Coordinates of C-alpha atoms in Angstrom, one line a residue:
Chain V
X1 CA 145.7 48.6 134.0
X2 CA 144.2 45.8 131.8
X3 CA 142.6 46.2 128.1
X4 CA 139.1 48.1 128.7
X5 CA 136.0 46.9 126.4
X6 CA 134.0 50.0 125.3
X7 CA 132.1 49.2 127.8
X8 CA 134.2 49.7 130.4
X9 CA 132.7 53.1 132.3
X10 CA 129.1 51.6 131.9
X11 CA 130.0 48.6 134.1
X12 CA 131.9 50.9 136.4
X13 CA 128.8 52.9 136.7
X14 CA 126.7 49.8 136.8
X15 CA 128.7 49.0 140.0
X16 CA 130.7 45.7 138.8
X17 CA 133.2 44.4 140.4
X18 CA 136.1 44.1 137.7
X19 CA 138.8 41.5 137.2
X20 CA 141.4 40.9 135.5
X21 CA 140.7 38.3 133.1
X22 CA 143.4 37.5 130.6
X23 CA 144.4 41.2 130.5
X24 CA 141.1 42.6 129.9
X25 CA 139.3 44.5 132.7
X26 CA 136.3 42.7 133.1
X27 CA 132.9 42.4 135.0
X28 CA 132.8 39.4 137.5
X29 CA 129.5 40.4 138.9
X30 CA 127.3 43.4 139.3
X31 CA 126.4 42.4 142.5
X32 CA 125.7 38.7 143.0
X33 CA 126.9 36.2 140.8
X34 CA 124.0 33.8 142.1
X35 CA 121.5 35.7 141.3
X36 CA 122.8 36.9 137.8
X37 CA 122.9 33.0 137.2
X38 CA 119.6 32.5 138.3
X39 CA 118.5 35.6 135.9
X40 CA 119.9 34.1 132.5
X41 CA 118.6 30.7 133.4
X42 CA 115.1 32.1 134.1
X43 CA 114.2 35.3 132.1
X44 CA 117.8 36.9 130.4
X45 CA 120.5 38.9 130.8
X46 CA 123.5 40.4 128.7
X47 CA 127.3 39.8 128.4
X48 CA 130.1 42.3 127.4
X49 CA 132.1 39.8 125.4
X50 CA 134.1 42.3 123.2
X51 CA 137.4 41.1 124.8
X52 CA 136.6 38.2 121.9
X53 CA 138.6 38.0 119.1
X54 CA 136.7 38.6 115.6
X55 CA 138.7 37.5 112.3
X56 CA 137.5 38.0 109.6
X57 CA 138.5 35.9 106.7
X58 CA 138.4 37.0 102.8
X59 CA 139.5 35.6 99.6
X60 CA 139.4 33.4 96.9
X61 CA 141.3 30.7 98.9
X62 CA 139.5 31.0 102.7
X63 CA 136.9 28.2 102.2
X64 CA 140.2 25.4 101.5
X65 CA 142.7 27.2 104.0
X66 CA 139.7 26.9 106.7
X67 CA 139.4 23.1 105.8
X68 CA 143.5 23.0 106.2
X69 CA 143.5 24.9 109.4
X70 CA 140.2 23.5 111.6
X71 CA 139.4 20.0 112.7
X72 CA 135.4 20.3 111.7
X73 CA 134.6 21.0 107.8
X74 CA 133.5 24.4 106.7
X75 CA 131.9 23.0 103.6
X76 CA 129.4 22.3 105.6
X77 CA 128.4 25.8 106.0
X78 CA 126.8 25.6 102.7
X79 CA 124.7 28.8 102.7
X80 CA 125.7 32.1 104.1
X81 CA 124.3 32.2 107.8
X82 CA 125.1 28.9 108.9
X83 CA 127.8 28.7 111.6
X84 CA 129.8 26.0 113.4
X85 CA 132.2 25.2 116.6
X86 CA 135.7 24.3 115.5
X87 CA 138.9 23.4 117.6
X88 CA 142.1 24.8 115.8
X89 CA 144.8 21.8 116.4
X90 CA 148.2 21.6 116.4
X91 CA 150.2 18.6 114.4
X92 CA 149.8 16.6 117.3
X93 CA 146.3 16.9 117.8
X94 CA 146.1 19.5 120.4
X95 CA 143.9 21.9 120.9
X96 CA 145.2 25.8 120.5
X97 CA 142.1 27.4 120.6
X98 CA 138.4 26.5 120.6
X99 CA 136.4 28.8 118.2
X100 CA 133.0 29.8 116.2
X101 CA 133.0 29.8 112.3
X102 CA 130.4 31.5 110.4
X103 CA 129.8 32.0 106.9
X104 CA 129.5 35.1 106.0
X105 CA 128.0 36.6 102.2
X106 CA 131.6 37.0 101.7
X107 CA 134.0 35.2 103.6
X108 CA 134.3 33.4 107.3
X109 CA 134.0 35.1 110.9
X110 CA 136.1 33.6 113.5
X111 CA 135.2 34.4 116.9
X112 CA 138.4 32.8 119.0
X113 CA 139.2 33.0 123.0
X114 CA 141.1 36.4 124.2
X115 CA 143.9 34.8 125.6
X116 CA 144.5 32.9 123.0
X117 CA 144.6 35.8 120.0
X118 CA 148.3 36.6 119.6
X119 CA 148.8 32.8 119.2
X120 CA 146.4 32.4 117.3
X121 CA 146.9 35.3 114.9
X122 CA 150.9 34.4 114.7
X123 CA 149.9 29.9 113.5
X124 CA 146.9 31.7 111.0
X125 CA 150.2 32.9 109.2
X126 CA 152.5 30.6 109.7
X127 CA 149.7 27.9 107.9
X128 CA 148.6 30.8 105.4
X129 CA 151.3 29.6 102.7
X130 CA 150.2 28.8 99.4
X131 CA 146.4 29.6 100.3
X132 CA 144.9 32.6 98.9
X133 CA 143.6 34.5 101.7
X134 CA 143.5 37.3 104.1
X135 CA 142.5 38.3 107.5
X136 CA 141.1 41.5 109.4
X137 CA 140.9 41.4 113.0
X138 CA 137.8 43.5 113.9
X139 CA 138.7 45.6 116.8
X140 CA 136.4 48.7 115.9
X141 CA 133.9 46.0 116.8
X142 CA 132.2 45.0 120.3
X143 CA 130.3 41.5 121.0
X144 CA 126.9 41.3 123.4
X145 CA 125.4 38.1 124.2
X146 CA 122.0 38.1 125.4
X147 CA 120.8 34.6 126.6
X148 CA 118.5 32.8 128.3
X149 CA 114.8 31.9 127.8
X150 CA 113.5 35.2 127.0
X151 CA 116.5 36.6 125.4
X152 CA 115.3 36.4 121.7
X153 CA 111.7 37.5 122.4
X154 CA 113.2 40.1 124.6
X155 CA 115.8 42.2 122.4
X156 CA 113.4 42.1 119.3
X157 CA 111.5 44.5 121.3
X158 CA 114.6 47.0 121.4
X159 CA 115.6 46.6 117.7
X160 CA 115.3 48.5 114.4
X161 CA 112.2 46.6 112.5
X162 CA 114.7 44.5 110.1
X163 CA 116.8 43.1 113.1
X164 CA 114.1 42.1 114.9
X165 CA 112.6 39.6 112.0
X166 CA 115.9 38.4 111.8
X167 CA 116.4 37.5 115.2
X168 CA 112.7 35.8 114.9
X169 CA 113.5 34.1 112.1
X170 CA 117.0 32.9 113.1
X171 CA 117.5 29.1 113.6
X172 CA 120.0 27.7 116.1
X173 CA 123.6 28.5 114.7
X174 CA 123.0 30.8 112.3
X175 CA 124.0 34.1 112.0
X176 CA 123.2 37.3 109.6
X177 CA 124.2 40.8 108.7
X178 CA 122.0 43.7 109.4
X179 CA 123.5 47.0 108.5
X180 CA 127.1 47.2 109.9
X181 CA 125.0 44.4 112.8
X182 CA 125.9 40.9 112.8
X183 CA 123.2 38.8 114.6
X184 CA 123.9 35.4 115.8
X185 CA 121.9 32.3 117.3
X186 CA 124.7 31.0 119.5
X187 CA 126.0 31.4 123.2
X188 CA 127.8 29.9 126.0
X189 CA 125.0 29.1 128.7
X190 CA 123.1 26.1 127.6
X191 CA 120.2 28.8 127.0
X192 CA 118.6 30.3 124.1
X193 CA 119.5 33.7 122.5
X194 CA 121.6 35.5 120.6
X195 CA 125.0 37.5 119.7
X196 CA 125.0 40.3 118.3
X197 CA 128.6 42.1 117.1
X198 CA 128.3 45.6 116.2
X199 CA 130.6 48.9 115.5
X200 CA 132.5 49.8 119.0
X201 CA 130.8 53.2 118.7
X202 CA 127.4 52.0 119.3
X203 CA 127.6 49.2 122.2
X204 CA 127.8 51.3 125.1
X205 CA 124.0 52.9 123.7
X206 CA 123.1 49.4 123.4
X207 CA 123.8 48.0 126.3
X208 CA 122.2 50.6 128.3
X209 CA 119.1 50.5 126.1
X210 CA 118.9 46.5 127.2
X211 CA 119.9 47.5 131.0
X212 CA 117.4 49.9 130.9
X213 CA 114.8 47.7 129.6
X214 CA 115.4 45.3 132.3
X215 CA 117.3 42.9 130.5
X216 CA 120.1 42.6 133.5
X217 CA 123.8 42.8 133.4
X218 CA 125.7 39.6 133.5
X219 CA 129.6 39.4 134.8
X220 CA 131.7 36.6 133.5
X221 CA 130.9 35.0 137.4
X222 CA 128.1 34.0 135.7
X223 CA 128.9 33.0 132.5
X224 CA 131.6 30.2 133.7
X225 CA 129.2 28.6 136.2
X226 CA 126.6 28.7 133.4
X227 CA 128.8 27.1 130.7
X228 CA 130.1 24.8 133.1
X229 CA 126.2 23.6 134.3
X230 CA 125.9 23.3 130.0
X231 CA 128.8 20.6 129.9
X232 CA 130.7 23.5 127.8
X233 CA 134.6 23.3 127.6
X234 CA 136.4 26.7 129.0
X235 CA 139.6 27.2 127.0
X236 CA 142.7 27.2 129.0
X237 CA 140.8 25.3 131.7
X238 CA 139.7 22.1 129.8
X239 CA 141.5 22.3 126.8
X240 CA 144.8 23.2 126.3
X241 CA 147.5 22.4 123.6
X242 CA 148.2 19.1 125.5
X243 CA 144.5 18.0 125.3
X244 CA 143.3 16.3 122.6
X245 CA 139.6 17.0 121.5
X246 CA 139.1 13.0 121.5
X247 CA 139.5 13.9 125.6
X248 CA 137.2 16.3 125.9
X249 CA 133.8 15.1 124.2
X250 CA 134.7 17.1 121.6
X251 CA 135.0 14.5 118.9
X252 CA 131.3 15.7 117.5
X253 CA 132.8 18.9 116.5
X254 CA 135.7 16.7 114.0
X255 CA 134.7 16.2 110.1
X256 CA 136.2 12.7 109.7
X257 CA 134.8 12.7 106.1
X258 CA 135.4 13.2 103.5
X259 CA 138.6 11.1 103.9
X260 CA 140.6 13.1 101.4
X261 CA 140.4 16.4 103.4
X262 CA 143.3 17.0 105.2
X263 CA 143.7 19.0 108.3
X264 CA 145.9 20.3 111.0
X265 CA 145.9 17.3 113.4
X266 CA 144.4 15.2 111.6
X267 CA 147.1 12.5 111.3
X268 CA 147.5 12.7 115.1
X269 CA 144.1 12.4 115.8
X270 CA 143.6 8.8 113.3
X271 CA 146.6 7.8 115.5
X272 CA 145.3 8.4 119.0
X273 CA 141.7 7.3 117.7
X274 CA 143.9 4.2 116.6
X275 CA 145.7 3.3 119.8
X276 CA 142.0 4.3 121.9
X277 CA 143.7 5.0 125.3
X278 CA 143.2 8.3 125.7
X279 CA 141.6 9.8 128.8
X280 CA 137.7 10.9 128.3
X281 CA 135.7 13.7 130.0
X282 CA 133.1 13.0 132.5
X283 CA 131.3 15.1 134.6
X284 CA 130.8 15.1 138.8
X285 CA 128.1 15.5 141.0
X286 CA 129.7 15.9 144.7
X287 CA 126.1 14.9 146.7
X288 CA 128.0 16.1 150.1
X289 CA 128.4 20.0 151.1
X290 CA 131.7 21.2 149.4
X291 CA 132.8 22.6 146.3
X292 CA 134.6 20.8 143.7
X293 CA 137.8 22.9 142.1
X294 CA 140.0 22.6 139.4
X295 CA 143.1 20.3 139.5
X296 CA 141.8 18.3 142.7
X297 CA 142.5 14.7 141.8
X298 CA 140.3 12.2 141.4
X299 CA 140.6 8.9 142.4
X300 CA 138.6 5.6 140.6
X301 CA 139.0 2.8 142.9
X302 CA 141.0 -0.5 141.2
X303 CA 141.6 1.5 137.9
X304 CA 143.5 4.7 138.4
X305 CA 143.5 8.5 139.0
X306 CA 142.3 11.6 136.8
X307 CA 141.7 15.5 137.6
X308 CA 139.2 17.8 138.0
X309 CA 139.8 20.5 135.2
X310 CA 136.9 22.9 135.8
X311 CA 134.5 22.6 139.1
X312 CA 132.2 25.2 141.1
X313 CA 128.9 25.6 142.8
X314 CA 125.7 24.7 140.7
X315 CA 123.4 27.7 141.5
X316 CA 121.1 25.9 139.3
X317 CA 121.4 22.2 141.2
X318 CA 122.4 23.8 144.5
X319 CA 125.0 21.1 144.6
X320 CA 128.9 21.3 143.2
X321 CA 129.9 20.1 139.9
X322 CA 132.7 19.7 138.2
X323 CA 134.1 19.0 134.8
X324 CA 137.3 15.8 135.2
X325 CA 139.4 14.3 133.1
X326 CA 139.4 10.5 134.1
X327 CA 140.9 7.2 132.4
X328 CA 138.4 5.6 130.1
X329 CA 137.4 2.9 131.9
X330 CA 136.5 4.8 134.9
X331 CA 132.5 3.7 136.0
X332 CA 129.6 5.4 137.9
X333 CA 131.3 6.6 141.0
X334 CA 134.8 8.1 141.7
X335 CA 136.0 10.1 144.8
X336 CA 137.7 13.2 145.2
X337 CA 140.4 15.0 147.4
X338 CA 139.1 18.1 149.0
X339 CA 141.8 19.7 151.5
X340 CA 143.2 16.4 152.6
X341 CA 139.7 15.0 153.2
X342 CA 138.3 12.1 150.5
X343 CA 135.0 12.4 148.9
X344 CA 132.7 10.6 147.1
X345 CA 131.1 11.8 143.7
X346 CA 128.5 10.5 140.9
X347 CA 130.3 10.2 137.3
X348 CA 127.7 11.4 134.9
X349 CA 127.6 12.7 131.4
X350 CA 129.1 16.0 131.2
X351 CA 126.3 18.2 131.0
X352 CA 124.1 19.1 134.0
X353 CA 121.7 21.5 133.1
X354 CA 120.0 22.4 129.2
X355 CA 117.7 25.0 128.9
X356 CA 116.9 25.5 132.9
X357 CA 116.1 22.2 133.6
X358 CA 118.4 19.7 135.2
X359 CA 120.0 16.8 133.5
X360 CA 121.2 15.0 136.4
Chain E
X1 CA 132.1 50.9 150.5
X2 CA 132.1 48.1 153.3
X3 CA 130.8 48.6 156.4
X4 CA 133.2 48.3 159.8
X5 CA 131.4 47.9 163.4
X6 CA 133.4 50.2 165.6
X7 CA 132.6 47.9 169.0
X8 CA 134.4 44.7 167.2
X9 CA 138.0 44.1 166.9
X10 CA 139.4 42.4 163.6
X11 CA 142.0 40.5 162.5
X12 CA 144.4 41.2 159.1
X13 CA 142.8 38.5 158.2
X14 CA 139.7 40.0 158.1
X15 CA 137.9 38.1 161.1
X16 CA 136.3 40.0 163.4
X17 CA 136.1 38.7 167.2
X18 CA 133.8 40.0 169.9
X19 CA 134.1 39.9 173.8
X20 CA 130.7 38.4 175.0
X21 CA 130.0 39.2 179.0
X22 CA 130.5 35.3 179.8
X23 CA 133.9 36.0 178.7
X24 CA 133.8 33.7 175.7
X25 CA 134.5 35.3 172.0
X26 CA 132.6 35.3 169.4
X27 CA 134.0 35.3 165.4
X28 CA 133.1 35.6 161.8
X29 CA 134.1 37.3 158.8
X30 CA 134.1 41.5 157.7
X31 CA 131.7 42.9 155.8
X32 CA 135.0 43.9 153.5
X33 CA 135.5 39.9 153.1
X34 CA 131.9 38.7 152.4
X35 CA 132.3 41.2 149.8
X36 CA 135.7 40.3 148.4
X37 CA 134.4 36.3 148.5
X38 CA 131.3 36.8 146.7
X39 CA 128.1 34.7 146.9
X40 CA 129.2 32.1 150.0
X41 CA 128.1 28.4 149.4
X42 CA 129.7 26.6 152.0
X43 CA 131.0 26.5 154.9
X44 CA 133.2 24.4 157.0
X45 CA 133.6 25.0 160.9
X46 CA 136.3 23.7 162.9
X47 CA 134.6 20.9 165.3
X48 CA 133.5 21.9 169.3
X49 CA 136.2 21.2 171.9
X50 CA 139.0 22.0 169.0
X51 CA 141.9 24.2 171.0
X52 CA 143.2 26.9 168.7
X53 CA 145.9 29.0 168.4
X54 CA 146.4 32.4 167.4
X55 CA 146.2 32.7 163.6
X56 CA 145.6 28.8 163.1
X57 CA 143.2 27.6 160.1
X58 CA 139.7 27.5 161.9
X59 CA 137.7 26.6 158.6
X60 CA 136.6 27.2 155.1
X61 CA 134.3 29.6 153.2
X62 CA 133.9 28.3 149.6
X63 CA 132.3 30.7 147.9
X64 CA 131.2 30.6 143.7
X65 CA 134.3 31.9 143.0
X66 CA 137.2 30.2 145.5
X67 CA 138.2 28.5 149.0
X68 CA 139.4 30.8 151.7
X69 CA 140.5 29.2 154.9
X70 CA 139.6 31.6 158.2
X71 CA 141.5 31.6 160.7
X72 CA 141.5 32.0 164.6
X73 CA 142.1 35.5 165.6
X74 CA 143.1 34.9 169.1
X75 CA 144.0 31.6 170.8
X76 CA 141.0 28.7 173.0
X77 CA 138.8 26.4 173.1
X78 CA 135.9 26.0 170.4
X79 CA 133.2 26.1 172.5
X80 CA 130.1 26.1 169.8
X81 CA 129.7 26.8 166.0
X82 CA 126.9 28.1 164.3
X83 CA 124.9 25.5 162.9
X84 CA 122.8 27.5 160.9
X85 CA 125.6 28.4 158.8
X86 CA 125.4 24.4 157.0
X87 CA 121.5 25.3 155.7
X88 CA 122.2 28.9 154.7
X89 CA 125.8 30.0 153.9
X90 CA 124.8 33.0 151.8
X91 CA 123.3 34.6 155.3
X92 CA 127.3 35.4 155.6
X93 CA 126.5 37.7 152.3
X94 CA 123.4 39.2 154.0
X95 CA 124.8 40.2 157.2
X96 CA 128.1 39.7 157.8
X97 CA 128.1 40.9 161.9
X98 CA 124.7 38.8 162.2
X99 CA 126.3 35.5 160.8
X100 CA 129.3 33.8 163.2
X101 CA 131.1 31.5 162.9
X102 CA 132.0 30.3 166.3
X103 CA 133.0 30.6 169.8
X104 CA 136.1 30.9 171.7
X105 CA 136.8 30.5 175.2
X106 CA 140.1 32.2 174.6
X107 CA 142.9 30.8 176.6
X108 CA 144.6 34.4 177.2
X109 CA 141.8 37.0 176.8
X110 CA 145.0 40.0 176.6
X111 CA 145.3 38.7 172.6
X112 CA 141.8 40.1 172.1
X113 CA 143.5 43.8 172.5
X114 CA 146.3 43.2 169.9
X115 CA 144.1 43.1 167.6
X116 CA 143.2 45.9 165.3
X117 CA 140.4 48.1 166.2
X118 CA 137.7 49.5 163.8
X119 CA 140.4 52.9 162.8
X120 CA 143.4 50.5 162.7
X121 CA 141.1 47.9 160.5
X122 CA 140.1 50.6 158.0
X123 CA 143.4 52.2 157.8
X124 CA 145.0 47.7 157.0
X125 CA 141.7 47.9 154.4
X126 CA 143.3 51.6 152.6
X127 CA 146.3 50.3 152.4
X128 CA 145.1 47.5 150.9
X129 CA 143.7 49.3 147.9

């Protein structure tokens, strides 16, 4: 038996189809994963996402050990609310974990991938020395995302008075307390909406208030094919500690300046940007019937070979897609290996579909 | 709960096969494997005039989630697939007895009794968990 969410008996009773999913019991689908797709892209749904990881971080020294420990700048979250996407890096400029940073009235929130907590709990202390600071990992708490085009408008209709002009008034990546409530603008679906992170106690009551409004149920089915139609990276899929951001489009998301602020990587990084012959993302469009999977290789006629690191059916496109890690030079078409069988595919920019309409 | 016709046999592989009256047999998947696959988005056939054997690869269902080859529950000839099957894959989700795959003139029609009937399939899908 896997790690249960508080939710766990309401998803039972909801009729999801669990799997395991880095220990945790989770919801795949309630049903279809198509259709729950095709929900959040149109109208809205909500995600159990308490298997997340929430650190909090405290004290007097947590603004300069956050600007030791993550490749983009916290000092740019100059006002309480704002939030950003960080990698956490190892010397070499690998990627350990992928995470969101917000500023809170005191302190940081991390939210960081499941399978990745104990590691990263274990390198927060080993890079802790000589920085004042402290951290609280908040398991009394539970995490709901609510996304798509009508998620916002949606949940302010289910909400004490106070939450719901916060959610209104909420801009893209920012994020306030309500109460014991923490309401976010952020997500994982290329759609609008919001995160909210409340006491364990009260999710399950939540949840079924926003089931029982109509706002569906979404399994994690739906969530990777939606983050993958976004262009979004999926942590142990197409990052890991061997990838460098600079590899996966990810080189937005690194504070270069200022100069003087060192960081975990960053010497790496300056090298690899140095030598520039690293491998870059690109996404793929297969136009044929077939589904592109991950670690089928792809081949870039005349200049070399790269791999697929992510790759499933487009509900939205109706075509497969995929996520690849190719050599830099690699042009507008590739092929790939599909059981023995060669294929060809469009290169494009990794990201297929933004706010339910196609990019492609 | 998945649903298990009681005039089909099946395979462990979760095929099922029936015996048409011109003798040839008919195949797709269970109910149970739809299910266990998830939303079907493709579909690959194994080509007319193909001979099979017994528990050979016959094809792919790709569904969301993953590939899954399906395989030949009884030995012949490949004597037509279902076309349909290119244009709407998720008709496999729909109705699982309704949606074959293809036909078999099988070249010894005695393997059509060792496979497991409807009690002997439900008792491989208990066991299962």
């Amino acid at each position: 038996m896997g790690q249960r969410t508080p939710l766990y008996d309401l998803h039972l009773a909801l009729g999801a189809k669990l799997v395991d999913f880095n220990g945790w019991d989770m919801p795949l689908h309630y049903g279809s994963q198509v259709d729950e797709h095709h929900q959040v892209r149109n109208d809205c749904g909500v995600f159990d996402v308490s298997h997340m990881t929430i650190i909090d971080v405290e004290g007097t020294g947590a603004e300069a050990f956050l600007r030791y420990l993550l490749a983009n700048d916290v000092a740019r979250l100059d006002t309480p609310g704002k939030a950003l996407y960080s990698t956490l890096l190892n010397d070499h400029g690998g990627v350990l974990d992928d995470l969101v940073v917000y500023r809170l009235a005191h302190g940081y929130r991390l939210v960081v991938n499941a399978a990745t907590r104990a590691r990263d709990l274990a390198w927060l202390e080993a890079r802790s020395e000589g920085f004042e600071v402290r951290w609280r990992e908040r398991d009394d708490l539970a995490m709901l995302a609510i996304q798509g085009p009508k998620a916002r408008a949606r949940s302010v209709e289910l909400v004490s008075s106070s939450r719901a002009s916060l959610i209104d008034g909420l801009q893209p990546f920012q994020g306030f307390a309500d109460g014991d409530w923490f309401i976010a603008r952020t997500g994982y679906t290329g759609e609008d909406g919001v995160e909210i992170i409340l006491p364990a106690g009260e999710a399950a009551g939540f949840f079924n208030e926003l089931v029982g409004a109509g706002i569906a149920p979404i399994g994690l089915g739906a969530r990777d094919t939606l983050r993958l139609e976004a262009g979004l990276n999926l942590y142990g899929q197409d990052l890991d500690e061997h990838v460098s951001p600079l590899s996966a489009s990810l080189e937005w998301s690194i504070a270069w300046t200022p100069a003087e602020r060192d960081f975990v990587g960053r010497a790496a990084l300056e090298a690899q940007r140095q030598a520039g012959d690293l491998p870059k993302r690109v996404g793929l469009v297969l136009e044929e019937r077939g589904v592109l999977r991950a670690h089928q290789v792809v081949r870039i006629n005349g200049i070399g070979e790269g791999e697929i690191t992510s790759g499933s059916f487009s509900p939205t496109l109706g075509k497969s897609i995929a996520l690849a890690r190719v050599p830099a030079a690699t042009g507008e078409r590739a092929e790939v290996e599909i059981r023995g069988k060669w294929y060809p595919v469009r290169v494009v920019r990794p990201a297929f579909v933004r706010h339910g309409k196609p990019l492609i | 709960m998945s649903e298990i016709r009681a005039d089909l046999r099946y395979a462990a592989s979760h095929e099922w096969a029936r015996l048409e009256a011109d003798g040839t047999v008919t195949v797709g998947i269970s109910d149970h494997a739809q299910e266990a696959l998830g939303d079907v988005v493709f579909i690959e056939l194994p080509a007319v005039g193909k001979q099979l054997s017994a528990g050979q690869e016959a094809g792919v269902v790709e569904s969301v989630k993953a590939a899954s080859d399906i395989y030949a529950p009884l030995g012949g000839e490949v004597v037509a697939v279902n076309e349909t099957l290119g244009d709407s894959p998720e008709a496999v989700n729909g109705d699982p007895y309704g949606s074959w795959f293809f036909k078999l003139k099988p070249s010894d029609p005695a393997e059509l009794e060792k496979l497991l009937d409807a009690g002997a399939y439900q008792a491989a899908l208990d066991a299962e968990g």
